[in-house]
mmCIF file of C-alpha atoms and ligand atoms in Angstrom:
data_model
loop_
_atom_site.group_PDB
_atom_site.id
_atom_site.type_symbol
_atom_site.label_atom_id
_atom_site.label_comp_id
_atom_site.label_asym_id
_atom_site.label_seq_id
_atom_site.Cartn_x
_atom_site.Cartn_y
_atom_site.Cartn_z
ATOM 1 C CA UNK A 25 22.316 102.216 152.281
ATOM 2 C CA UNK A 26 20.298 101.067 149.296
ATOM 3 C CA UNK A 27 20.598 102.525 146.001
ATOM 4 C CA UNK A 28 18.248 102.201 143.460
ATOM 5 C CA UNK A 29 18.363 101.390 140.133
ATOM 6 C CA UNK A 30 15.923 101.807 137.244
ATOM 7 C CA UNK A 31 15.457 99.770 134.411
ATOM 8 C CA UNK A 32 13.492 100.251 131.345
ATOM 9 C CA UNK A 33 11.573 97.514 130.350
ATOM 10 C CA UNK A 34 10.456 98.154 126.525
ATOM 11 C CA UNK A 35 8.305 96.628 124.535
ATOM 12 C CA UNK A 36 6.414 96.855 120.947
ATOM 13 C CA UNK A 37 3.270 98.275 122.638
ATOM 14 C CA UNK A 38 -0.238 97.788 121.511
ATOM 15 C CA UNK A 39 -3.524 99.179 121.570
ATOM 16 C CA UNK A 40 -5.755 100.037 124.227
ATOM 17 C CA UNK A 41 -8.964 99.686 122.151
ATOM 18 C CA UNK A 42 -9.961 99.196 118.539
ATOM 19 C CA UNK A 43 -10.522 102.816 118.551
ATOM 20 C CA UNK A 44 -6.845 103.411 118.918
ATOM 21 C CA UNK A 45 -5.495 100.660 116.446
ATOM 22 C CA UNK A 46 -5.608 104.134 114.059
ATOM 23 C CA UNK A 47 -3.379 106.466 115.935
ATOM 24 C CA UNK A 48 -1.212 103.123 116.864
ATOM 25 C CA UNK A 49 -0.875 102.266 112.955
ATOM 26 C CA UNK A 50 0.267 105.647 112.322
ATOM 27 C CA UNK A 51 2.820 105.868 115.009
ATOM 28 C CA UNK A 52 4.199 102.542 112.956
ATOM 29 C CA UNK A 53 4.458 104.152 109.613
ATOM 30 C CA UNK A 54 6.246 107.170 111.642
ATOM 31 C CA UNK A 55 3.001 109.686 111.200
ATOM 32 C CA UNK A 56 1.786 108.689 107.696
ATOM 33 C CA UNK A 57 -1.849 107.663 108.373
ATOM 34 C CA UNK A 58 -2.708 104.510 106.856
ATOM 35 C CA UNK A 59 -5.420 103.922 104.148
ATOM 36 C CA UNK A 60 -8.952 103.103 104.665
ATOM 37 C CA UNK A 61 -8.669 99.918 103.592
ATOM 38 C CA UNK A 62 -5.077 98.888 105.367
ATOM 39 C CA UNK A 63 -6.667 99.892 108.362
ATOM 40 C CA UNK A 64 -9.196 97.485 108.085
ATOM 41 C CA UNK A 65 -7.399 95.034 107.601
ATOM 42 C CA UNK A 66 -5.649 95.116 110.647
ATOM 43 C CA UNK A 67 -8.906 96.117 112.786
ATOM 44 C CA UNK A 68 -10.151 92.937 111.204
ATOM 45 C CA UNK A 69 -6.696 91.042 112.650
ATOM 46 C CA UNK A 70 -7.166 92.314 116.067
ATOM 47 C CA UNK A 71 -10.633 91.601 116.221
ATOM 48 C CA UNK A 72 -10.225 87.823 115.192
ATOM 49 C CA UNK A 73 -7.441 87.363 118.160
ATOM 50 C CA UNK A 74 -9.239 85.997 121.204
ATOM 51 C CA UNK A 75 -12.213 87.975 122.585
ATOM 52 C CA UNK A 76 -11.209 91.046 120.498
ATOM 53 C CA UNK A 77 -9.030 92.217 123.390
ATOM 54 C CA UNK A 78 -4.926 92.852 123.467
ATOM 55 C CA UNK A 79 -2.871 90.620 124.697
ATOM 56 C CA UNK A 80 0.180 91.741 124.826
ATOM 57 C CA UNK A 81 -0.784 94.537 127.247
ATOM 58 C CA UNK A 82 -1.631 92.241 129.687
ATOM 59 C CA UNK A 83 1.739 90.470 129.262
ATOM 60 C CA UNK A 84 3.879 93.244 128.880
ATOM 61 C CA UNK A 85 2.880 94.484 132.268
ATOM 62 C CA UNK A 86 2.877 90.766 133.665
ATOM 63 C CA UNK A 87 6.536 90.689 132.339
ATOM 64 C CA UNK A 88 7.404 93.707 133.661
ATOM 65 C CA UNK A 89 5.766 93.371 137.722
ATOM 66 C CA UNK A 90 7.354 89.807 136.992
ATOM 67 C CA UNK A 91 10.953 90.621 136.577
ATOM 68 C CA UNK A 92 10.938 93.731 139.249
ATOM 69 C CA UNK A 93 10.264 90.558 141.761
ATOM 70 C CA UNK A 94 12.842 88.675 140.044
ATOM 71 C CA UNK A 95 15.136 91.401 140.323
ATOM 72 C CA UNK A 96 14.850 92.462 143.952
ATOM 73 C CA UNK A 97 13.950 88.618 145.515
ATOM 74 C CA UNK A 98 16.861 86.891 147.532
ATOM 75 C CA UNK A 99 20.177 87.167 147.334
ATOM 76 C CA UNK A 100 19.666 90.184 144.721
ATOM 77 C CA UNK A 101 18.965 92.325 146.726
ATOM 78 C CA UNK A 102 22.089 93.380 148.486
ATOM 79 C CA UNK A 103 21.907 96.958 148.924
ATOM 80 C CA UNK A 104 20.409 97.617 145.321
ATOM 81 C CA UNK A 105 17.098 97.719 144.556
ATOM 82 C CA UNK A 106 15.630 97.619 141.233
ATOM 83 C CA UNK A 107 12.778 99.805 140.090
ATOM 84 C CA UNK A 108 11.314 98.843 136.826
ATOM 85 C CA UNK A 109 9.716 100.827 134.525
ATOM 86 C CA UNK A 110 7.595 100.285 130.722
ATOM 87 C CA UNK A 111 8.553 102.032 127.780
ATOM 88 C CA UNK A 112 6.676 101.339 124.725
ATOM 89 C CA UNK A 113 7.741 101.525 121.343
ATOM 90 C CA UNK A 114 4.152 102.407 119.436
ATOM 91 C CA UNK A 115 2.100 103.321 122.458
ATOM 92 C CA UNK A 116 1.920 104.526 125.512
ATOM 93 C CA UNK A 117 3.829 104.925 127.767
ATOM 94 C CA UNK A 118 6.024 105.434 125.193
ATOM 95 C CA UNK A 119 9.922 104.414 125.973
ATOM 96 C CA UNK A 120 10.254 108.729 126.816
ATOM 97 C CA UNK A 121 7.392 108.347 129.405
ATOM 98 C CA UNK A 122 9.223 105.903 131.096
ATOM 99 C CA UNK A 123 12.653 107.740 131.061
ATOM 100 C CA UNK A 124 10.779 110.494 132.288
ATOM 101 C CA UNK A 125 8.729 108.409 135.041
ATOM 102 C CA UNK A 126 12.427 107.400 136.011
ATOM 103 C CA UNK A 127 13.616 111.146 135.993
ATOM 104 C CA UNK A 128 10.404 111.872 138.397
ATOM 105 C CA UNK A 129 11.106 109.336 140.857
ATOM 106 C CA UNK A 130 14.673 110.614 141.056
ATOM 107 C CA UNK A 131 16.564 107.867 139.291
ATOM 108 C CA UNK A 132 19.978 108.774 138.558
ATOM 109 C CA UNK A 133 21.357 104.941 137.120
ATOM 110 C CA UNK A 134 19.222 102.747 134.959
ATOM 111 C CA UNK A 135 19.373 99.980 132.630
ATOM 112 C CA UNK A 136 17.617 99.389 129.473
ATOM 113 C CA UNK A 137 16.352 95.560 128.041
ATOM 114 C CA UNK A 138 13.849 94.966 125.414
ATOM 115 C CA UNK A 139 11.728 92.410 125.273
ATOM 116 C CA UNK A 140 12.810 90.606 122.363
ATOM 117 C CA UNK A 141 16.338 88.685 122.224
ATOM 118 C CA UNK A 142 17.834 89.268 119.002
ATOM 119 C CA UNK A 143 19.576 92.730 118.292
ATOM 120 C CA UNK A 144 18.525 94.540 114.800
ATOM 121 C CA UNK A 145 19.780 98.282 114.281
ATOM 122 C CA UNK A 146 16.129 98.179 112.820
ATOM 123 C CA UNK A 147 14.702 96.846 115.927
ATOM 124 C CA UNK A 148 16.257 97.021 119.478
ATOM 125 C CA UNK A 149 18.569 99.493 117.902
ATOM 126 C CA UNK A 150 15.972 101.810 117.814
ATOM 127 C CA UNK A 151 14.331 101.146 121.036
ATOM 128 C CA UNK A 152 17.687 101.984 122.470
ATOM 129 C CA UNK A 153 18.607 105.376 120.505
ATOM 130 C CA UNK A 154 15.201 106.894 122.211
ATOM 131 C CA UNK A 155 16.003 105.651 125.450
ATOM 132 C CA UNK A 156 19.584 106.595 125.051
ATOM 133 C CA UNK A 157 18.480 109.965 123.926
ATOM 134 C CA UNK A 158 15.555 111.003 126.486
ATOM 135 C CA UNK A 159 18.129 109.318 129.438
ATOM 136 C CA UNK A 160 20.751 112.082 128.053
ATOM 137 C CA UNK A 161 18.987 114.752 127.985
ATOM 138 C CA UNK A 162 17.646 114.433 131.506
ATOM 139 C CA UNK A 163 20.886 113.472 133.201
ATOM 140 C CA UNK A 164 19.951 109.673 133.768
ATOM 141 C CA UNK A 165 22.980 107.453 133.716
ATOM 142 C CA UNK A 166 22.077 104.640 131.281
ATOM 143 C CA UNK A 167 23.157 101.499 129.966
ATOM 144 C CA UNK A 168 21.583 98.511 127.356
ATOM 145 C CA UNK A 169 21.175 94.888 127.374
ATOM 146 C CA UNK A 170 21.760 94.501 123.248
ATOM 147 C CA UNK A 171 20.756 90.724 123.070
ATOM 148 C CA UNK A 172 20.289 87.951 124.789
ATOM 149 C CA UNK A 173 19.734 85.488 122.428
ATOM 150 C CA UNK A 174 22.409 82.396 123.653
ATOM 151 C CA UNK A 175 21.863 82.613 127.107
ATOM 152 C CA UNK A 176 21.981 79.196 128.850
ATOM 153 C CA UNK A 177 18.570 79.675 130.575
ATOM 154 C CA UNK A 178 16.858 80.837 127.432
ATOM 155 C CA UNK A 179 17.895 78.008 125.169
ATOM 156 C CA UNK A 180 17.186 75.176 128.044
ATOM 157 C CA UNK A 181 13.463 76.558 128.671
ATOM 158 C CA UNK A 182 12.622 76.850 124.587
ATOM 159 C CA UNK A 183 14.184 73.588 124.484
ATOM 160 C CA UNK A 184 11.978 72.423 127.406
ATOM 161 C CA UNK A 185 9.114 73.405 125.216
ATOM 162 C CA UNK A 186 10.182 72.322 121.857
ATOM 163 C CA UNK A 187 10.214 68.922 123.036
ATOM 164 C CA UNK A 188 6.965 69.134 125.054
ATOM 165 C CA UNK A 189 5.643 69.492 121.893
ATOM 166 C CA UNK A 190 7.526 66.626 120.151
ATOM 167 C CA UNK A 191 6.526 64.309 122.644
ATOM 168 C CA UNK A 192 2.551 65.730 121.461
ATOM 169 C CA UNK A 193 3.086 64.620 118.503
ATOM 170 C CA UNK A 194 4.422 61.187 119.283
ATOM 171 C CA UNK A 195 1.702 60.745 121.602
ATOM 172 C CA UNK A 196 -0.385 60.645 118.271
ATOM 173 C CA UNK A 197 0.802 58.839 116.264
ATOM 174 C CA UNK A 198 3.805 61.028 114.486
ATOM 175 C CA UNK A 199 7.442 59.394 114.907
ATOM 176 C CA UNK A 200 9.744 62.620 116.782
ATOM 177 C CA UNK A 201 12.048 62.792 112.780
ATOM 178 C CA UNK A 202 9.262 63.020 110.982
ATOM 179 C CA UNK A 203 8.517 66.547 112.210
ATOM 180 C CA UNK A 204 9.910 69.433 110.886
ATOM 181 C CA UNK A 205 10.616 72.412 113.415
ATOM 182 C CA UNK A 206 10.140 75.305 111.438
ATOM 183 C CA UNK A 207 12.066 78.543 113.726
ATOM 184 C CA UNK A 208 11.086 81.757 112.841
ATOM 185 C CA UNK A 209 10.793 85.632 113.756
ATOM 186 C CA UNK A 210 9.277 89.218 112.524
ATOM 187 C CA UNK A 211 10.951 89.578 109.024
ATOM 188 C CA UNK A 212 13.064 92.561 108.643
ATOM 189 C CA UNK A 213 13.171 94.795 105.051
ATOM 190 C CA UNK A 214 16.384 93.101 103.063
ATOM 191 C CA UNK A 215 18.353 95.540 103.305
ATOM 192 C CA UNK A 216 19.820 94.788 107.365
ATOM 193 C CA UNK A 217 22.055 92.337 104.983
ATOM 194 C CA UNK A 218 24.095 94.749 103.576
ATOM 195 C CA UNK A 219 24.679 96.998 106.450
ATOM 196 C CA UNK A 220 25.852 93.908 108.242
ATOM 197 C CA UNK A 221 22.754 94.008 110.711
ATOM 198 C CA UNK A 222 23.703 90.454 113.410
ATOM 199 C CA UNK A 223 19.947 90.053 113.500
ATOM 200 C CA UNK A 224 19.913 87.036 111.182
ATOM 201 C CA UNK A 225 23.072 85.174 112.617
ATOM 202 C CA UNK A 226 21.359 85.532 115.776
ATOM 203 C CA UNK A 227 18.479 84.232 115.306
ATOM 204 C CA UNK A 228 20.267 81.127 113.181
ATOM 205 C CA UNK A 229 22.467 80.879 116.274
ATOM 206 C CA UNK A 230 19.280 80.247 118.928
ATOM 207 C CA UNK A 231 17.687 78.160 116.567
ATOM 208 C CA UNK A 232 20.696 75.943 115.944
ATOM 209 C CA UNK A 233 21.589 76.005 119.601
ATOM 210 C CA UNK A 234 17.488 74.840 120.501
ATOM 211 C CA UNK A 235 17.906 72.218 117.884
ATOM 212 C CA UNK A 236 21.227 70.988 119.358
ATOM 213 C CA UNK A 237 19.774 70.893 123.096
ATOM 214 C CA UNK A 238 16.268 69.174 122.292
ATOM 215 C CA UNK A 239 17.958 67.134 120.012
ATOM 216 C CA UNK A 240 15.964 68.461 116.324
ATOM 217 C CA UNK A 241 17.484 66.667 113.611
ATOM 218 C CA UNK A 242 14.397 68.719 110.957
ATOM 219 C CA UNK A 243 14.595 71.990 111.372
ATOM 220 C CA UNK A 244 14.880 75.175 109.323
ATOM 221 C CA UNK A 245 14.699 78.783 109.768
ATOM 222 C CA UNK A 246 11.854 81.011 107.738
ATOM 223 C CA UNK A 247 10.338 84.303 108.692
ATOM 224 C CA UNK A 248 7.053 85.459 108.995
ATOM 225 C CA UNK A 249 4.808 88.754 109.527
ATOM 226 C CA UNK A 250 6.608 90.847 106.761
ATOM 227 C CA UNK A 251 5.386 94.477 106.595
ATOM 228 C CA UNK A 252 3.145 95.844 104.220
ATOM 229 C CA UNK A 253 5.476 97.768 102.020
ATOM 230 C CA UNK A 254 6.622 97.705 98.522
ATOM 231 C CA UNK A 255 10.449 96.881 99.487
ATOM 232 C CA UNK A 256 11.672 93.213 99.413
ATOM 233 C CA UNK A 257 11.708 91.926 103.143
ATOM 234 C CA UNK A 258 13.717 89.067 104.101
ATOM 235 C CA UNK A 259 12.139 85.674 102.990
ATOM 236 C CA UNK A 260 11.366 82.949 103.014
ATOM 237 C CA UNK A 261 7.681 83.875 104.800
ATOM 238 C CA UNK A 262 6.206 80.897 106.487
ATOM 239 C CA UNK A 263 3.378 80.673 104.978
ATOM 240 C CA UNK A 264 5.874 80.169 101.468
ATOM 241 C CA UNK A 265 7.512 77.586 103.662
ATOM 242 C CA UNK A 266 5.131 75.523 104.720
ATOM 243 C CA UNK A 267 3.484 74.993 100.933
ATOM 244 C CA UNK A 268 7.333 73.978 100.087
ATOM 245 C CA UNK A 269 6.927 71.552 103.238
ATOM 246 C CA UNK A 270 4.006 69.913 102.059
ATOM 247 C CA UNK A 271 5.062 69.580 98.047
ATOM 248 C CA UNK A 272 8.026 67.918 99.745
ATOM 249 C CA UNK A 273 5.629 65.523 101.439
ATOM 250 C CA UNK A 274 5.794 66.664 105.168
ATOM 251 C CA UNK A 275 3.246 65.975 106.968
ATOM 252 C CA UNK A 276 4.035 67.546 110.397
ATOM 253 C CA UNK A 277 5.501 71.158 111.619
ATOM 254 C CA UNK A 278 6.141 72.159 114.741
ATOM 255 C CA UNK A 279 6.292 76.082 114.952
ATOM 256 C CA UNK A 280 9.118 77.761 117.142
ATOM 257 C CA UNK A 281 8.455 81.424 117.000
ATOM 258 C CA UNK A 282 11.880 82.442 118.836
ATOM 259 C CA UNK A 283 11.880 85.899 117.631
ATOM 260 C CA UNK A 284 8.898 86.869 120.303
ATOM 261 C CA UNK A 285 8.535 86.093 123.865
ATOM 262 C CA UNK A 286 5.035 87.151 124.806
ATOM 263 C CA UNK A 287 1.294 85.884 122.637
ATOM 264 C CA UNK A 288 0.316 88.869 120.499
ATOM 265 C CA UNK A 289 -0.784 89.473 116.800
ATOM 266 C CA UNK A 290 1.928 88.335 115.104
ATOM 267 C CA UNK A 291 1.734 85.139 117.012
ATOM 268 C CA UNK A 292 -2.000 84.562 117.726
ATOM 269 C CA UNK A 293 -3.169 85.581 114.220
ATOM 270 C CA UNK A 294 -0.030 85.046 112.014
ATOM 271 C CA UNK A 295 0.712 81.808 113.061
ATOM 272 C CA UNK A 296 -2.327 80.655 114.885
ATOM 273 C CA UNK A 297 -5.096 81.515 112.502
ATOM 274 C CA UNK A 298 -3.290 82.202 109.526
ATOM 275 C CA UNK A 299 -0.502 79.720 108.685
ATOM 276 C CA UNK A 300 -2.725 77.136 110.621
ATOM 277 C CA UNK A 301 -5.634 77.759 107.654
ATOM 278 C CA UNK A 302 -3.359 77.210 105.303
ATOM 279 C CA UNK A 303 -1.972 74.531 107.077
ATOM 280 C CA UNK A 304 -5.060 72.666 107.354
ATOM 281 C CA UNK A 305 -5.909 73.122 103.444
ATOM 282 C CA UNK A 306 -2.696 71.971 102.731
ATOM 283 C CA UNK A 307 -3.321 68.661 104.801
ATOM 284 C CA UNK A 308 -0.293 69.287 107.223
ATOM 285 C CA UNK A 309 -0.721 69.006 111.041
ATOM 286 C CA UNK A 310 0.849 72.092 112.435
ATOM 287 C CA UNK A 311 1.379 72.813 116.240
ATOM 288 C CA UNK A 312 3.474 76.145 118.280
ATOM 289 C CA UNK A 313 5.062 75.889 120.809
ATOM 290 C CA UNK A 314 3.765 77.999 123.914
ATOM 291 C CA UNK A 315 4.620 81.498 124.430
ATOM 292 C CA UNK A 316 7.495 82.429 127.199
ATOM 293 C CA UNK A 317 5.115 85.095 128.562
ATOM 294 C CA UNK A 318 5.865 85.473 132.281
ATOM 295 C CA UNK A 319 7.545 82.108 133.203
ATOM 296 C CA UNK A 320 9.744 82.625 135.519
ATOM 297 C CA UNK A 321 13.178 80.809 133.687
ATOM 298 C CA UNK A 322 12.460 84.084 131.097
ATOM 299 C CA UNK A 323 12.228 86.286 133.847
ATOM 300 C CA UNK A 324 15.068 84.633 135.527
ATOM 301 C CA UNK A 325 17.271 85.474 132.352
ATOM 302 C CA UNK A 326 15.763 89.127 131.988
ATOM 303 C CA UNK A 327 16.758 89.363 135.727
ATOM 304 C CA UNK A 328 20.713 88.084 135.196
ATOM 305 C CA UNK A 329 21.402 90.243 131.851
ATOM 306 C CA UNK A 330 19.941 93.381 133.599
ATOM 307 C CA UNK A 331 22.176 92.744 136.669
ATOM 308 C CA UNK A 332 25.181 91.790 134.876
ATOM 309 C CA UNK A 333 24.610 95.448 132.940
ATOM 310 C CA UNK A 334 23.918 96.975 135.910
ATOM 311 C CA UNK A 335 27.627 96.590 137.368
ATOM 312 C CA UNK A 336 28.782 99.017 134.486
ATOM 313 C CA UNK A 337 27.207 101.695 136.443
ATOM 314 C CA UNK A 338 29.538 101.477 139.089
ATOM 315 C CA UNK A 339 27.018 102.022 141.923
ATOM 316 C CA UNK A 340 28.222 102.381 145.426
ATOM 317 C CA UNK A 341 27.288 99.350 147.558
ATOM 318 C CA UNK A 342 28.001 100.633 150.638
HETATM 319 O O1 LIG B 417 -0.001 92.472 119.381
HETATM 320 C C1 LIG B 417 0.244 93.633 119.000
HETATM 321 O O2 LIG B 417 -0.582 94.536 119.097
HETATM 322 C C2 LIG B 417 1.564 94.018 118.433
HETATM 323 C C3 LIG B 417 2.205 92.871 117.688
HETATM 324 C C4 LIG B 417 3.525 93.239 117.032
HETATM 325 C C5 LIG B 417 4.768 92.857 117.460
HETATM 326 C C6 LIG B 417 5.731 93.311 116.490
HETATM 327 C C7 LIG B 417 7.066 93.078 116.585
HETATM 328 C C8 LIG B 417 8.008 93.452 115.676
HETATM 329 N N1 LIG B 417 7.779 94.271 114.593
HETATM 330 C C9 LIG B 417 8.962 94.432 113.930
HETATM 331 C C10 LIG B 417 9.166 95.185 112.805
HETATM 332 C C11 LIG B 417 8.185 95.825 112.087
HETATM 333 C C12 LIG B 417 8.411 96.640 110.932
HETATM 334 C C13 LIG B 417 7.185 97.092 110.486
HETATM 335 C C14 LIG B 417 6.194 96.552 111.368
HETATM 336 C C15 LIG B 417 4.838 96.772 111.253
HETATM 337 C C16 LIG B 417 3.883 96.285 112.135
HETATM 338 C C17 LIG B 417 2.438 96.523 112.034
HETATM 339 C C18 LIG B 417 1.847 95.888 113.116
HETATM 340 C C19 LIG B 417 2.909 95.271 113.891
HETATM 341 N N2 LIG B 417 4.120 95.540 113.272
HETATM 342 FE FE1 LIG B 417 5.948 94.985 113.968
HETATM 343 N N3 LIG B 417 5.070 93.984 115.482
HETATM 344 C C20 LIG B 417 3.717 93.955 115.795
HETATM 345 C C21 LIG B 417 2.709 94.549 115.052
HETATM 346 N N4 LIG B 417 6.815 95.808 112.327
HETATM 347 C C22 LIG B 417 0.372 95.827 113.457
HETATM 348 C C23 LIG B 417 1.770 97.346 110.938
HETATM 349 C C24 LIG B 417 0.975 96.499 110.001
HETATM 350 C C25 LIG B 417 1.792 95.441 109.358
HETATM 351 O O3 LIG B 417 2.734 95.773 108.619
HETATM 352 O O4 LIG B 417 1.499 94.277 109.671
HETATM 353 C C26 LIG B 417 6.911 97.984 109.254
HETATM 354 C C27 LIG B 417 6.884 99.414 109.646
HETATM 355 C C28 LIG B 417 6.788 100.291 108.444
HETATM 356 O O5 LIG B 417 5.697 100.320 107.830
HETATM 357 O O6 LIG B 417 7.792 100.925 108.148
HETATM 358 C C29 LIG B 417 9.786 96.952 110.324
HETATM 359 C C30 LIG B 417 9.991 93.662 114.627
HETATM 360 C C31 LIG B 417 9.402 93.053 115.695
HETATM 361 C C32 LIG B 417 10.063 92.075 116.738
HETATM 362 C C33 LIG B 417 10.947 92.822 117.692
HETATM 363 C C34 LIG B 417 10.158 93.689 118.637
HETATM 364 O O7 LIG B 417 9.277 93.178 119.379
HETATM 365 O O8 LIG B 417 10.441 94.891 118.644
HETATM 366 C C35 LIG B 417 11.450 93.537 114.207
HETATM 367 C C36 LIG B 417 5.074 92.116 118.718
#
């Protein structure tokens, strides 16, 4: 007999069109309607990311059709059979929708795993309370993947690519220590510190364990793509970082965004038209390394977390 199991994929979300970057906005700022002018602003953001469109739809459900193959391909399929479903956190369908697509189908066991590797109460926290919630209060049985942020497979494959990108630079003309990696992820308001949030350590902990693996001797840590509010958010930003690079007479940055694992705004605008413009004024040569988007070592360690989870629901194999 084969049981199935389903398992929540979540995600940030994003808009469908530029008409709803306004109802999408709002959802962020949980229902206060942003200014004329903020909106704007980020209208003008999406529409400078290639062709206008929005990527990380696209790679969200890539991801997703990606790691129900994963899940359910060779020897993982012994009498279990996984049925994934999206859950977005800002648009639809909206992490409920895809409890309650679950709850349709007649899922009784699922998992939940967010795409993003390092656990904030701020972040995946909250992606799992509203799972957690909606999977109570319609009987599912659920359980979480919290972080996955050391796993074996993830550090060897952004490893793989920090070097790929090393070896760029050597091919013209930089020497490998004369680049500094600069790590970074979505900056989180301040406070996290004091309530003793792991999102920090973790993300220290992957970039230290990258660094180790690819063999970095210059690296550092900074964040980037700090919201838009008046409270202190945790710093350094890149963009602080990389004028503090260049007064220290670097000349060459590679950028290791390890906090995200698909190409979206934060990385196709933040990094890739932003920090490279200042980059470029500031006379340093800056290159990213590519997104994980759909490769299948991600998928492969999406695939062992959720299984590994998925023997806390103790479901029959017979
Ligand atoms: O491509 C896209 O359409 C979506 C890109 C996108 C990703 C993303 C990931 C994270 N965020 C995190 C935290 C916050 C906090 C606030 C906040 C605000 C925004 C805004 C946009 C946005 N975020 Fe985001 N985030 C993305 C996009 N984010 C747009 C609103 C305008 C702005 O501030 O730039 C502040 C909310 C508030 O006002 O209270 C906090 C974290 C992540 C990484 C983990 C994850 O993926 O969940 C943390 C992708």
């Amino acid at each position: 007999m084969t049981t199935k199991i389903g398992v929540l994929v979540m995600s940030y979300g994003t808009p469908e069109s530029l008409e709803g970057v306004e109802a999408y906005y709002t959802h962020i700022r949980r229902g206060n309607p942003p200014s004329a002018e903020q909106l704007k602003e980020l209208k003008d953001r999406y529409e400078a990311i290639v062709g206008g469109v929005f990527p990380l739809r696209e790679n969200t459900d890539r991801q997703v059709a990606a790691l129900q193959n994963a899940l359910n391909s060779g020897h993982n399929a012994e009498n279990v059979e996984y049925v994934c479903y999206q859950g977005l956190k800002h648009a639809r369908p909206f992490i409920e929708d895809g409890v309650e697509a679950m709850l349709q189908d007649g899922i009784t066991k699922a998992v939940g795993i967010v795409l993003a590797p390092h656990y904030s109460v701020m972040s995946v926290g909250t992606y799992i309370k509203r799972a957690q919630e909606k999977a109570a209060a319609s009987g599912i049985e659920m359980t979480f993947v919290e972080s996955y942020h050391l796993h074996p497979e993830l550090i060897d494959v952004l490893s793989r690519r920090v070097a790929a990108k090393l070896d760029l630079f050597e091919e013209t003309g930089a020497k490998r220590g004369e680049v500094r990696v600069l790590f970074s992820a979505h900056s989180l308001p301040e406070r996290i510190l004091a309530m003793g949030d792991p999102y920090r350590d973790q993300l220290l902990a992957t970039s230290e364990a990258i660094a180790k693996q690819a063999g970095v001797t210059s690296w550092q840590f900074t964040w980037q793509s700090a919201g838009r509010t008046a409270q202190p958010w945790l710093g350094p930003d890149i963009l602080e970082t990389l004028r503090e690079l260049s007064e220290a007479q670097v000349k060459y940055v590679l950028s290791a965004p390890i906090g995200f694992v698909s190409d979206h705004l934060e990385v196709l605008y933040d990094l890739d038209i932003e920090a490279q413009a200042l980059a470029s004024e500031l006379d340093l040569r800056l290159l990213r390394i590519d997104s994980l988007n759909s490769d299948p070592a991600y998928m492969s360690v999406l695939s062992d977390v959720v299984q590994t989870a998925a023997k806390e629901l103790k479901v029959s194999q017979s």
